[in-house]
Short mmCIF file of C-alpha atoms in Angstrom, two decimals:
data_model
loop_
_atom_site.label_atom_id
_atom_site.label_comp_id
_atom_site.label_asym_id
_atom_site.label_seq_id
_atom_site.Cartn_x
_atom_site.Cartn_y
_atom_site.Cartn_z
CA ASP F 1 266.23 -66.78 -59.72
CA ASP F 2 268.75 -65.37 -62.02
CA THR F 3 269.33 -62.30 -60.06
CA ILE F 4 269.72 -64.33 -56.72
CA GLN F 5 272.11 -66.57 -58.43
CA LYS F 6 274.27 -63.77 -59.55
CA VAL F 7 274.17 -62.13 -56.14
CA LEU F 8 275.23 -65.40 -54.44
CA SER F 9 277.97 -65.90 -56.81
CA HIS F 10 279.48 -62.39 -56.35
CA LEU F 11 279.16 -62.96 -52.62
CA TRP F 12 281.20 -65.97 -52.96
CA LYS F 13 283.76 -64.71 -55.50
CA TYR F 14 284.53 -61.47 -53.56
CA ILE F 15 284.00 -62.33 -49.96
CA VAL F 16 283.29 -65.72 -48.75
CA CYS F 17 285.68 -67.84 -50.73
CA HIS F 18 288.74 -65.80 -49.51
CA ILE F 19 287.58 -66.26 -45.91
CA PHE F 20 287.02 -70.04 -46.46
CA GLU F 21 290.32 -70.27 -48.05
CA LYS F 22 292.08 -68.64 -44.88
CA LEU F 23 289.96 -70.84 -42.48
CA ASP F 24 291.07 -73.93 -44.46
CA GLU F 25 294.67 -72.76 -44.32
CA LEU F 26 294.33 -72.31 -40.48
CA GLY F 27 293.06 -76.02 -40.21
CA LEU F 28 289.51 -75.32 -39.20
CA ALA F 29 287.72 -78.78 -39.07
CA LYS F 30 284.97 -79.49 -41.65
CA ASN F 31 281.54 -78.89 -40.22
CA SER F 32 282.73 -76.46 -37.78
CA ARG F 33 280.30 -73.66 -36.79
CA ILE F 34 281.31 -70.12 -37.90
CA TRP F 35 279.63 -66.89 -36.86
CA TRP F 36 279.14 -63.91 -39.10
CA CYS F 37 279.22 -60.63 -37.33
CA LEU F 38 278.13 -58.16 -40.17
CA SER F 39 277.46 -54.50 -40.46
CA GLY F 40 276.04 -51.92 -42.87
CA LYS F 41 274.59 -53.31 -46.01
CA LEU F 42 276.09 -56.76 -45.57
CA CYS F 43 273.42 -57.33 -42.88
CA ALA F 44 270.78 -57.60 -45.70
CA LEU F 45 272.55 -60.12 -47.87
CA PRO F 46 272.44 -63.99 -47.36
CA ILE F 47 276.25 -64.56 -46.70
CA HIS F 48 275.37 -68.21 -45.61
CA ALA F 49 274.13 -68.96 -49.04
CA ALA F 50 277.02 -67.80 -51.00
CA GLN F 51 278.23 -70.40 -53.50
CA PRO F 52 280.05 -70.63 -56.83
CA PHE F 53 277.26 -72.92 -58.42
CA PHE F 54 279.95 -74.36 -60.86
CA GLY F 55 283.46 -75.65 -60.61
CA PRO F 56 285.54 -77.38 -57.93
CA GLN F 57 284.77 -74.71 -55.22
CA GLN F 58 281.23 -75.99 -54.83
CA GLN F 59 282.31 -78.53 -52.12
CA LEU F 60 284.14 -75.83 -50.27
CA SER F 61 281.10 -73.60 -49.99
CA GLN F 62 279.41 -76.40 -47.91
CA ARG F 63 282.40 -76.93 -45.61
CA TYR F 64 280.99 -75.06 -42.54
CA ILE F 65 277.92 -74.37 -40.61
CA HIS F 66 276.81 -70.80 -40.54
CA SER F 67 275.33 -68.75 -37.89
CA TYR F 68 275.05 -64.95 -37.21
CA THR F 69 275.63 -62.63 -34.25
CA SER F 70 274.57 -59.05 -33.92
CA THR F 71 277.63 -58.37 -31.54
CA LEU F 72 280.68 -60.29 -30.38
CA SER F 73 279.60 -59.65 -26.83
CA SER F 74 276.20 -61.07 -27.36
CA LEU F 75 277.92 -64.29 -28.71
CA ILE F 76 280.28 -64.54 -25.89
CA ARG F 77 277.48 -64.21 -23.26
CA ALA F 78 275.22 -66.76 -25.08
CA ARG F 79 278.16 -69.24 -25.31
CA GLU F 80 278.96 -68.84 -21.48
CA ASP F 81 275.29 -69.36 -20.52
CA ILE F 82 275.34 -72.78 -22.27
CA ASP F 83 277.05 -74.41 -19.11
CA LYS F 84 275.08 -72.52 -16.65
CA LYS F 85 271.53 -73.44 -17.78
CA GLU F 86 270.02 -76.83 -17.12
CA ARG F 87 269.87 -79.02 -20.30
CA ARG F 88 266.50 -80.38 -21.29
CA THR F 89 266.03 -83.47 -23.33
CA ILE F 90 262.33 -82.46 -24.01
CA PRO F 91 262.00 -78.71 -24.16
CA LYS F 92 258.98 -76.77 -23.08
CA ILE F 93 257.80 -74.59 -26.18
CA LEU F 94 255.66 -71.60 -26.22
CA ALA F 95 253.71 -71.48 -29.73
CA ILE F 96 252.39 -68.10 -30.56
CA ALA F 97 250.22 -67.38 -33.58
CA THR F 98 248.04 -64.66 -34.67
CA SER F 99 244.76 -65.77 -36.42
CA SER F 100 245.15 -63.32 -39.48
CA LEU F 101 247.30 -65.87 -41.05
CA PRO F 102 245.37 -68.84 -42.37
CA LYS F 103 248.31 -71.40 -42.27
CA VAL F 104 249.33 -70.65 -38.68
CA TYR F 105 247.04 -73.40 -37.35
CA GLU F 106 248.85 -75.90 -39.57
CA GLU F 107 252.21 -74.56 -38.62
CA ILE F 108 251.43 -74.95 -34.92
CA LYS F 109 250.21 -78.32 -35.43
CA VAL F 110 253.67 -79.25 -36.77
CA VAL F 111 255.12 -77.88 -33.50
CA GLU F 112 252.71 -79.94 -31.46
CA ASN F 113 253.56 -83.06 -33.31
CA MET F 114 257.12 -82.98 -31.91
CA GLY F 115 255.71 -84.73 -28.79
CA CYS F 116 256.94 -81.84 -26.58
CA ASP F 117 255.17 -79.84 -23.79
CA VAL F 118 253.58 -77.11 -25.98
CA GLN F 119 251.81 -74.15 -24.48
CA LYS F 120 249.76 -72.19 -27.18
CA LEU F 121 248.76 -68.55 -27.37
CA ILE F 122 246.52 -68.08 -30.47
CA GLY F 123 244.33 -65.36 -31.88
CA SER F 124 242.81 -63.27 -28.99
CA GLU F 125 245.05 -64.74 -26.46
CA VAL F 126 248.18 -62.99 -28.08
CA THR F 127 248.19 -59.84 -26.06
CA HIS F 128 250.98 -57.78 -24.58
CA SER F 129 250.41 -58.93 -21.05
CA THR F 130 250.18 -62.61 -21.95
CA MET F 131 253.39 -62.32 -24.07
CA ILE F 132 255.34 -60.91 -21.17
CA GLU F 133 254.10 -63.54 -18.74
CA SER F 134 254.56 -66.55 -21.06
CA LEU F 135 257.91 -65.62 -22.54
CA ALA F 136 259.51 -65.56 -19.10
CA LYS F 137 258.35 -69.12 -18.44
CA SER F 138 259.23 -70.80 -21.73
CA PRO F 139 262.73 -71.77 -22.86
CA TRP F 140 261.79 -72.32 -26.50
CA ILE F 141 259.31 -70.11 -28.46
CA HIS F 142 257.86 -70.49 -31.91
CA PHE F 143 256.37 -67.15 -33.16
CA ALA F 144 254.09 -67.38 -36.23
CA SER F 145 252.85 -63.95 -37.02
CA HIS F 146 253.43 -60.72 -38.92
CA GLY F 147 256.82 -59.06 -38.49
CA HIS F 148 257.34 -55.28 -39.09
CA LEU F 149 260.55 -53.56 -39.78
CA ASP F 150 260.63 -49.78 -38.73
CA THR F 151 263.49 -48.38 -40.69
CA GLU F 152 263.11 -44.82 -39.11
CA GLN F 153 263.02 -46.23 -35.53
CA PRO F 154 264.52 -49.77 -35.55
CA PHE F 155 263.79 -50.30 -31.85
CA LYS F 156 260.05 -50.03 -32.73
CA SER F 157 260.30 -52.91 -35.22
CA SER F 158 257.66 -55.31 -33.90
CA PHE F 159 255.66 -58.57 -34.08
CA GLU F 160 252.02 -58.05 -34.64
CA LEU F 161 249.64 -59.12 -31.87
CA HIS F 162 245.78 -59.57 -31.59
CA ASP F 163 243.78 -56.62 -33.01
CA ASN F 164 246.98 -55.00 -34.59
CA ALA F 165 248.62 -54.30 -31.41
CA ARG F 166 252.52 -54.39 -31.57
CA PHE F 167 255.33 -56.12 -29.50
CA THR F 168 258.41 -54.19 -30.14
CA ILE F 169 262.14 -54.60 -29.65
CA LEU F 170 261.88 -52.25 -26.69
CA ASP F 171 259.24 -54.53 -25.23
CA LEU F 172 261.68 -57.41 -25.59
CA LEU F 173 264.49 -55.61 -23.90
CA LYS F 174 262.30 -54.68 -21.00
CA ALA F 175 261.35 -58.15 -20.46
CA ASN F 176 262.85 -60.60 -17.88
CA LEU F 177 263.39 -63.79 -19.73
CA PRO F 178 265.56 -66.03 -17.35
CA ASN F 179 264.76 -69.35 -19.27
CA ALA F 180 265.53 -68.03 -22.90
CA GLU F 181 267.18 -70.62 -25.14
CA LEU F 182 265.82 -70.82 -28.70
CA ALA F 183 263.46 -68.46 -30.56
CA VAL F 184 262.07 -69.50 -33.98
CA LEU F 185 260.73 -66.36 -35.53
CA SER F 186 258.41 -67.45 -38.26
CA ALA F 187 257.51 -63.99 -39.64
CA CYS F 188 258.50 -61.40 -42.24
CA HIS F 189 261.70 -59.44 -41.92
CA THR F 190 262.62 -60.69 -38.37
CA ALA F 191 266.38 -60.64 -39.14
CA ALA F 192 266.10 -57.63 -41.51
CA VAL F 193 267.74 -54.31 -40.74
CA ASP F 194 267.65 -50.81 -42.20
CA GLN F 195 270.13 -51.27 -45.08
CA ASP F 196 270.80 -47.38 -45.55
CA ASN F 197 271.23 -46.40 -41.92
CA THR F 198 273.25 -49.37 -40.40
CA PRO F 199 276.87 -48.08 -39.75
CA ASP F 200 277.55 -50.57 -37.05
CA GLU F 201 275.72 -53.64 -35.84
CA GLY F 202 272.30 -54.22 -37.16
CA ILE F 203 269.17 -53.80 -34.95
CA SER F 204 266.56 -56.41 -35.75
CA LEU F 205 263.89 -58.56 -34.01
CA ALA F 206 266.29 -61.53 -34.11
CA ALA F 207 268.90 -59.24 -32.62
CA GLY F 208 266.59 -58.04 -29.84
CA MET F 209 265.81 -61.76 -28.96
CA GLN F 210 269.58 -62.49 -28.61
CA PHE F 211 270.10 -59.30 -26.50
CA CYS F 212 267.43 -60.67 -24.22
CA GLY F 213 269.30 -63.90 -23.62
CA PHE F 214 268.07 -66.32 -26.37
CA ARG F 215 271.23 -68.39 -27.36
CA GLY F 216 269.77 -69.38 -30.70
CA VAL F 217 267.37 -67.51 -33.00
CA VAL F 218 265.96 -68.37 -36.26
CA GLY F 219 264.91 -65.35 -38.44
CA THR F 220 264.09 -64.17 -41.97
CA LEU F 221 265.84 -61.63 -44.03
CA TRP F 222 263.00 -60.92 -46.33
CA ALA F 223 259.14 -61.09 -46.60
CA MET F 224 257.66 -64.46 -46.00
CA ASP F 225 254.70 -66.27 -47.56
CA ASP F 226 252.01 -67.72 -45.27
CA ASP F 227 252.36 -71.19 -47.00
CA VAL F 228 256.08 -71.26 -46.30
CA GLY F 229 255.38 -71.45 -42.37
CA PRO F 230 254.33 -75.24 -42.09
CA PHE F 231 257.12 -76.06 -44.48
CA LEU F 232 259.76 -74.13 -42.50
CA ALA F 233 258.59 -75.61 -39.20
CA ASN F 234 258.55 -79.09 -40.48
CA LYS F 235 262.13 -78.98 -41.99
CA PHE F 236 263.60 -76.99 -38.97
CA TYR F 237 262.28 -79.38 -36.38
#
């Protein structure tokens, strides 16, 4: 906890507070959404959580709503699509879970309790072919599984399917997903990138989802305990 607090304080002192002061000077309204487009080692750091912890700047640190984008073109395309796609008051959700994690059943139950139209792929049903077919039909997906970061070949970073099969970023990029809206990636390292070999934009599972057309993606920078899954789902939805 002490180490994380020190990192967040340094991020605030040397980076974020100066940007916020400029945005305030430009008159950006409180609670506006801002997008961070990061590169290199910054991709591995929780910029959105930067804060001073003490002093009058604490209120300033909560002034805006943070999101990330892998590239500016991805953000522009996602924002343009908002007006093109039909708005749904009750979304259709695809809930995907691998049975190797004990808490996924509890997590999927949280999704079902939203009262939405939920299609489930669980355990042996989570195969490469069922993923491709189901992703194309579902505007929202909730993925509760293992995530794997491949630092040597980032496009081979993957979600774990049944019997240890993998669904990679390359598989995502080849998929046709005309209804993509929101992807919640409740798995390890889904927004993580290779810290040492990322000169430009980061390549991650979350970025792959964005490239495929998902306007909103929720991902994780680090490893994630199984117990956190139901908590995350409950708080987010």
